[in-house]
Short mmCIF file of C-alpha atoms in Angstrom, two decimals:
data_model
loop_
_atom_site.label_atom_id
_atom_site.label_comp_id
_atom_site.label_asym_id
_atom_site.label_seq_id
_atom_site.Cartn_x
_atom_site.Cartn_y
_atom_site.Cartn_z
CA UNK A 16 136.17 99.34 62.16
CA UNK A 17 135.88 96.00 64.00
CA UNK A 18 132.47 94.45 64.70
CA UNK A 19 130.67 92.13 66.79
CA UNK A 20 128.18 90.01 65.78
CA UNK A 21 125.40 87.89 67.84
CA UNK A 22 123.49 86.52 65.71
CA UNK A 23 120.86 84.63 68.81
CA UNK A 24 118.45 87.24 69.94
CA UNK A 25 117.01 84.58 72.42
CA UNK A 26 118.25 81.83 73.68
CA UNK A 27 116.56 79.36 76.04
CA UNK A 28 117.82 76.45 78.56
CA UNK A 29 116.27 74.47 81.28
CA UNK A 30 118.13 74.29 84.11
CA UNK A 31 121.00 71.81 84.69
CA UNK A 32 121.26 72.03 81.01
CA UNK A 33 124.24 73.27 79.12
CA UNK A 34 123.64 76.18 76.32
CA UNK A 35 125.82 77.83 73.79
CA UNK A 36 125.75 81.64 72.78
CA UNK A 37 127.70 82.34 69.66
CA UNK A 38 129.45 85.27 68.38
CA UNK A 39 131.80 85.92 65.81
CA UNK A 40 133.81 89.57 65.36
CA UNK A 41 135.33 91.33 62.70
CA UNK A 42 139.44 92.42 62.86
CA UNK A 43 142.36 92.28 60.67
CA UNK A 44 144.68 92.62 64.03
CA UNK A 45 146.61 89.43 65.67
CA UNK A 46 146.87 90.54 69.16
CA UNK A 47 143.14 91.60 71.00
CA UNK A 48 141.01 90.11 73.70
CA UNK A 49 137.51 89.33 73.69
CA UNK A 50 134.93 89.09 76.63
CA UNK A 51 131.59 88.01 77.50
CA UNK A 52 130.29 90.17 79.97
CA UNK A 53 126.40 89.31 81.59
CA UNK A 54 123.59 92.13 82.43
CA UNK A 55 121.20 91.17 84.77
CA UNK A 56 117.75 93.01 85.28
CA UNK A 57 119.48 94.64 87.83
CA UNK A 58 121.92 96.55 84.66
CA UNK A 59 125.26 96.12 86.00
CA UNK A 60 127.54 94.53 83.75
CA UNK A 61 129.41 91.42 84.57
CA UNK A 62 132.34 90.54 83.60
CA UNK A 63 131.78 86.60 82.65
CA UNK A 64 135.08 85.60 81.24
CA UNK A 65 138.08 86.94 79.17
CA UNK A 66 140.49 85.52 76.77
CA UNK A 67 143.61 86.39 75.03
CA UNK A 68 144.28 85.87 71.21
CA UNK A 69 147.73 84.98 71.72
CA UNK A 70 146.38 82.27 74.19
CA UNK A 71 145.80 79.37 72.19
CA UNK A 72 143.82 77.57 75.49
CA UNK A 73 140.74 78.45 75.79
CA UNK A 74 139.62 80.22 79.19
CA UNK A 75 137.52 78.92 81.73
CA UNK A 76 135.64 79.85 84.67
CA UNK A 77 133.83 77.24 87.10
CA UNK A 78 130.48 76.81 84.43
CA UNK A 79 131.65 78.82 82.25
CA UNK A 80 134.24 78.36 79.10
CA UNK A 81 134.74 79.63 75.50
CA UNK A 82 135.10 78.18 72.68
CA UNK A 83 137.80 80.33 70.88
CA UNK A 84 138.15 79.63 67.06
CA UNK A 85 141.03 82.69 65.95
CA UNK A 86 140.83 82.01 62.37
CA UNK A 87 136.93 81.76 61.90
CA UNK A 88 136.77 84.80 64.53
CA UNK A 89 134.66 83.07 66.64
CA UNK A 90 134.11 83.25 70.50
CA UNK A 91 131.55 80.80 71.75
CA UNK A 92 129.88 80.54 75.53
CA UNK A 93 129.38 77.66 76.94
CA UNK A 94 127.64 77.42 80.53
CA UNK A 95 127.08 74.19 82.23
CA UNK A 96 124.57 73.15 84.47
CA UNK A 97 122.66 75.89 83.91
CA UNK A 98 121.12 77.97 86.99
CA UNK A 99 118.06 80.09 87.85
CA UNK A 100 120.22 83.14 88.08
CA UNK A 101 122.19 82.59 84.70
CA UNK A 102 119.33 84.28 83.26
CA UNK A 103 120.44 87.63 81.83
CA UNK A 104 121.33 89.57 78.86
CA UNK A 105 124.64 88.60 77.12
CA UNK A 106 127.04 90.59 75.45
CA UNK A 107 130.04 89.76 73.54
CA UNK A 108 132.76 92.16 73.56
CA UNK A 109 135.99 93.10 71.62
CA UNK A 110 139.22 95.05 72.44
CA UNK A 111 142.72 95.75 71.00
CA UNK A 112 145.16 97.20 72.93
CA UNK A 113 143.91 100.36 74.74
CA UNK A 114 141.10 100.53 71.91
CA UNK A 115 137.90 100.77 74.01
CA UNK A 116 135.28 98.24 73.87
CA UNK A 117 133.04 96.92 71.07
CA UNK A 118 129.89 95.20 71.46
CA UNK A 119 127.48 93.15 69.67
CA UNK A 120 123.67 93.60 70.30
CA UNK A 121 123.59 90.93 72.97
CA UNK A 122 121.71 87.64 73.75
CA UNK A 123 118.91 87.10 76.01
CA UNK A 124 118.89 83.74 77.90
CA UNK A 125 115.62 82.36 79.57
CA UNK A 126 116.44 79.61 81.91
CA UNK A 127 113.67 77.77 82.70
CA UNK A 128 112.97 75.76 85.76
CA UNK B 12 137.06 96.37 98.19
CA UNK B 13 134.16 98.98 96.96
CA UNK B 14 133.51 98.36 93.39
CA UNK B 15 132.73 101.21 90.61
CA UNK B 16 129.53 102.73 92.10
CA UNK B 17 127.37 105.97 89.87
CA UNK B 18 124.71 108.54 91.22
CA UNK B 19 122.24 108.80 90.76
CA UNK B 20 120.44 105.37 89.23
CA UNK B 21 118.20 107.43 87.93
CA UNK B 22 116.94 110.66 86.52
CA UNK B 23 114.25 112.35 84.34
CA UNK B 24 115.10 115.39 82.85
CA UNK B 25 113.48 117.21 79.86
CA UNK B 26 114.18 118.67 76.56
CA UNK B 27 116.97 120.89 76.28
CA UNK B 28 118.27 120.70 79.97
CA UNK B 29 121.43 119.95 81.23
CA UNK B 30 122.35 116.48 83.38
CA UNK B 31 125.72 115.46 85.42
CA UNK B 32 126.36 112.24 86.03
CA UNK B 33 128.62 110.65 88.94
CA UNK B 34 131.38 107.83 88.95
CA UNK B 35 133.98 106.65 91.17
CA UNK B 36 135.95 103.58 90.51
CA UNK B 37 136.73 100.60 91.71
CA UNK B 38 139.40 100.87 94.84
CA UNK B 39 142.93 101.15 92.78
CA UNK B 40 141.74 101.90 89.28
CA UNK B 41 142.79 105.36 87.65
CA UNK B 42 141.12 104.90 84.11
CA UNK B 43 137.20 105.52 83.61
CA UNK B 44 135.64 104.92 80.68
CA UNK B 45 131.58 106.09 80.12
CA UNK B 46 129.25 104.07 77.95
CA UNK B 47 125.30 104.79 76.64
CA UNK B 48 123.41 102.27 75.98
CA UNK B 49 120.16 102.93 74.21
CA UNK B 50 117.60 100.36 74.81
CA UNK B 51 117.71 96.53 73.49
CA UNK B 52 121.72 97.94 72.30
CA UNK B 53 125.17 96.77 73.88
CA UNK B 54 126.99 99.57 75.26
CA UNK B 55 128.31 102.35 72.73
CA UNK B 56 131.46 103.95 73.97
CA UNK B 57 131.40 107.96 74.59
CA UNK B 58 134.81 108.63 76.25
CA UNK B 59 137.55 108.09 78.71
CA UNK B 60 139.95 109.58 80.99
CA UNK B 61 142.95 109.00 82.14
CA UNK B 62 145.18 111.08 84.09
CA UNK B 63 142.46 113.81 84.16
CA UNK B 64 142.25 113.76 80.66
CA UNK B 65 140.19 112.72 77.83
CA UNK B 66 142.24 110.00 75.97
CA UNK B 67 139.88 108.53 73.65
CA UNK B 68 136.46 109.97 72.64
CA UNK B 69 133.45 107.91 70.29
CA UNK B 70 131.16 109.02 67.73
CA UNK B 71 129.35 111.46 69.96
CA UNK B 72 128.73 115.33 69.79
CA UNK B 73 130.05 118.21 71.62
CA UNK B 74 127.36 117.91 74.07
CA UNK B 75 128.95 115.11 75.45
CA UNK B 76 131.92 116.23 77.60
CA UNK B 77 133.44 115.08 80.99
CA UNK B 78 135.67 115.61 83.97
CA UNK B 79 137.98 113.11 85.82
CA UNK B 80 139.34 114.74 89.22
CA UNK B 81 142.67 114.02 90.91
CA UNK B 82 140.74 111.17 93.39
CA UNK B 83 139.74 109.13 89.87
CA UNK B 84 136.45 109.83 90.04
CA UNK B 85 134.27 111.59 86.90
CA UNK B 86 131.68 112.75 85.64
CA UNK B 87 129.92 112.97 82.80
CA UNK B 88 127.56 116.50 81.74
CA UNK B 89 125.36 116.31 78.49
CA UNK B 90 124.16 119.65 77.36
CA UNK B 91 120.53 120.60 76.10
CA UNK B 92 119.54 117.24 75.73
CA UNK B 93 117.96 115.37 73.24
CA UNK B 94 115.01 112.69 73.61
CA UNK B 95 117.42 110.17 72.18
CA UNK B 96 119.87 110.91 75.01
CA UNK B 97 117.41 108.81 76.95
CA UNK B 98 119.25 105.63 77.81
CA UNK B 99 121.44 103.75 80.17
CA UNK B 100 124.44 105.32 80.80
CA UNK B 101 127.68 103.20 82.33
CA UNK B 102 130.91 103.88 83.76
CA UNK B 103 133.49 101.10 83.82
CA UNK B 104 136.90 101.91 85.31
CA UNK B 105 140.11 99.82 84.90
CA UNK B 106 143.99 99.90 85.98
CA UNK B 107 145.53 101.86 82.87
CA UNK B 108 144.23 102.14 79.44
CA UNK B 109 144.75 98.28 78.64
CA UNK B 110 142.97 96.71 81.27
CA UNK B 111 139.97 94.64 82.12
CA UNK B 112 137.22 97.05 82.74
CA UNK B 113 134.64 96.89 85.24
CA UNK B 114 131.05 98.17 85.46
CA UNK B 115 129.05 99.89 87.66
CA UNK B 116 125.70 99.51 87.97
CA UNK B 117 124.75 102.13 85.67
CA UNK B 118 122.40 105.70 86.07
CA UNK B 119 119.41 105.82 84.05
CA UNK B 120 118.39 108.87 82.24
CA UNK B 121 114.56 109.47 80.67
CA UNK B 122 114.59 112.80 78.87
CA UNK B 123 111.21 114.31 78.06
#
């Protein structure tokens, strides 16, 4: 069975900073797509950004890019210039085909003023 | 363009009762997919529907069981509950089985 691992608990920035949450996932499969979707106090799940496997670029979205590393199986966040309402939980996710998802545990990131 | 919405947020039930919870999808999306997640957990899948019928199911028990009706929507019923059915409980709904899903904001259930 695939797995996602986060291995940050906590993570902390100051604002304006930039921060990077890691995660790496287990799969024997070529072809999947992995997300990083964000849960505010408020619960609902956002998705943050998505990226193919077969995509060799990595995907971006205004502060936010990955850092997509196929053959260590690692999927990286980066967010830039860090804001008040970055602060949430963060959770990795993993997919394959119409497979449903898989998560890891999450991250929570503090940003501090 | 309404996204996924669920009813109620929340809801306190006790030991051995029944509970029904609500979902309709985001405008266009036929596929919903229901989620628990226990607290300080990511999301553990339960099931999904498609075409009004289950297509996938997780590791959960018979007491888990669902409905999707011709307008997209679902719901999901979990019989004589458990204290470890308390959690947060999400529906994400997507176009087809392969899609991006999307969340809604999720109904929370305290069982006691």
């Amino acid at each position: 069975a695939q797995t996602v691992t986060q291995s940050q608990p906590e993570m902390s920035v100051q604002e304006a900073e930039t921060v990077t949450l890691s995660c790496t996932y287990d799969t024997s499969e070529s072809d999947y797509y992995l997300f990083w979707y964000k849960q505010p106090p408020s619960r609902q799940m956002i998705l943050v950004i998505r990226q193919e496997a077969y995509k060799q670029q990595n995907a971006t979205e205004n502060r936010f890019s990955v850092n997509f590393q196929k053959a260590a199986k690692s999927f990286s966040l980066k967010i830039s210039d860090s804001q008040l309402g970055d602060a949430a939980m963060y959770f990795c996710a993993y997919r394959r085909g119409n497979t449903p998802l898989v998560f890891g545990k999450g991250t929570r990131l503090s940003v501090i003023a | 363009d309404a996204g996924v919405t669920q009813s109620p947020t929340h809801l306190i039930k006790t030991r051995g009762q029944q509970v029904t919870l609500r979902c309709s999808p985001k405008s266009g999306h036929d596929t919903v997919s229901w989620y628990q997640q226990a607290l300080g957990q990511g999301p553990q899948f339960i099931f999904q529907y498609y075409e009004e019928e289950e297509r996938q199911r997780g590791n959960f028990p018979d007491r888990f069981s669902g409905h999707q009706f011709p307008n997209y929507s679902s719901e999901l019923n979990v019989n004589a509950l458990l204290l470890g059915d308390s959690a947060l409980y999400l529906c994400a709904s997507s176009l087809g089985h392969v899609e991006t899903q999307y969340f809604g904001p999720g109904t929370r259930l305290l069982v006691l």
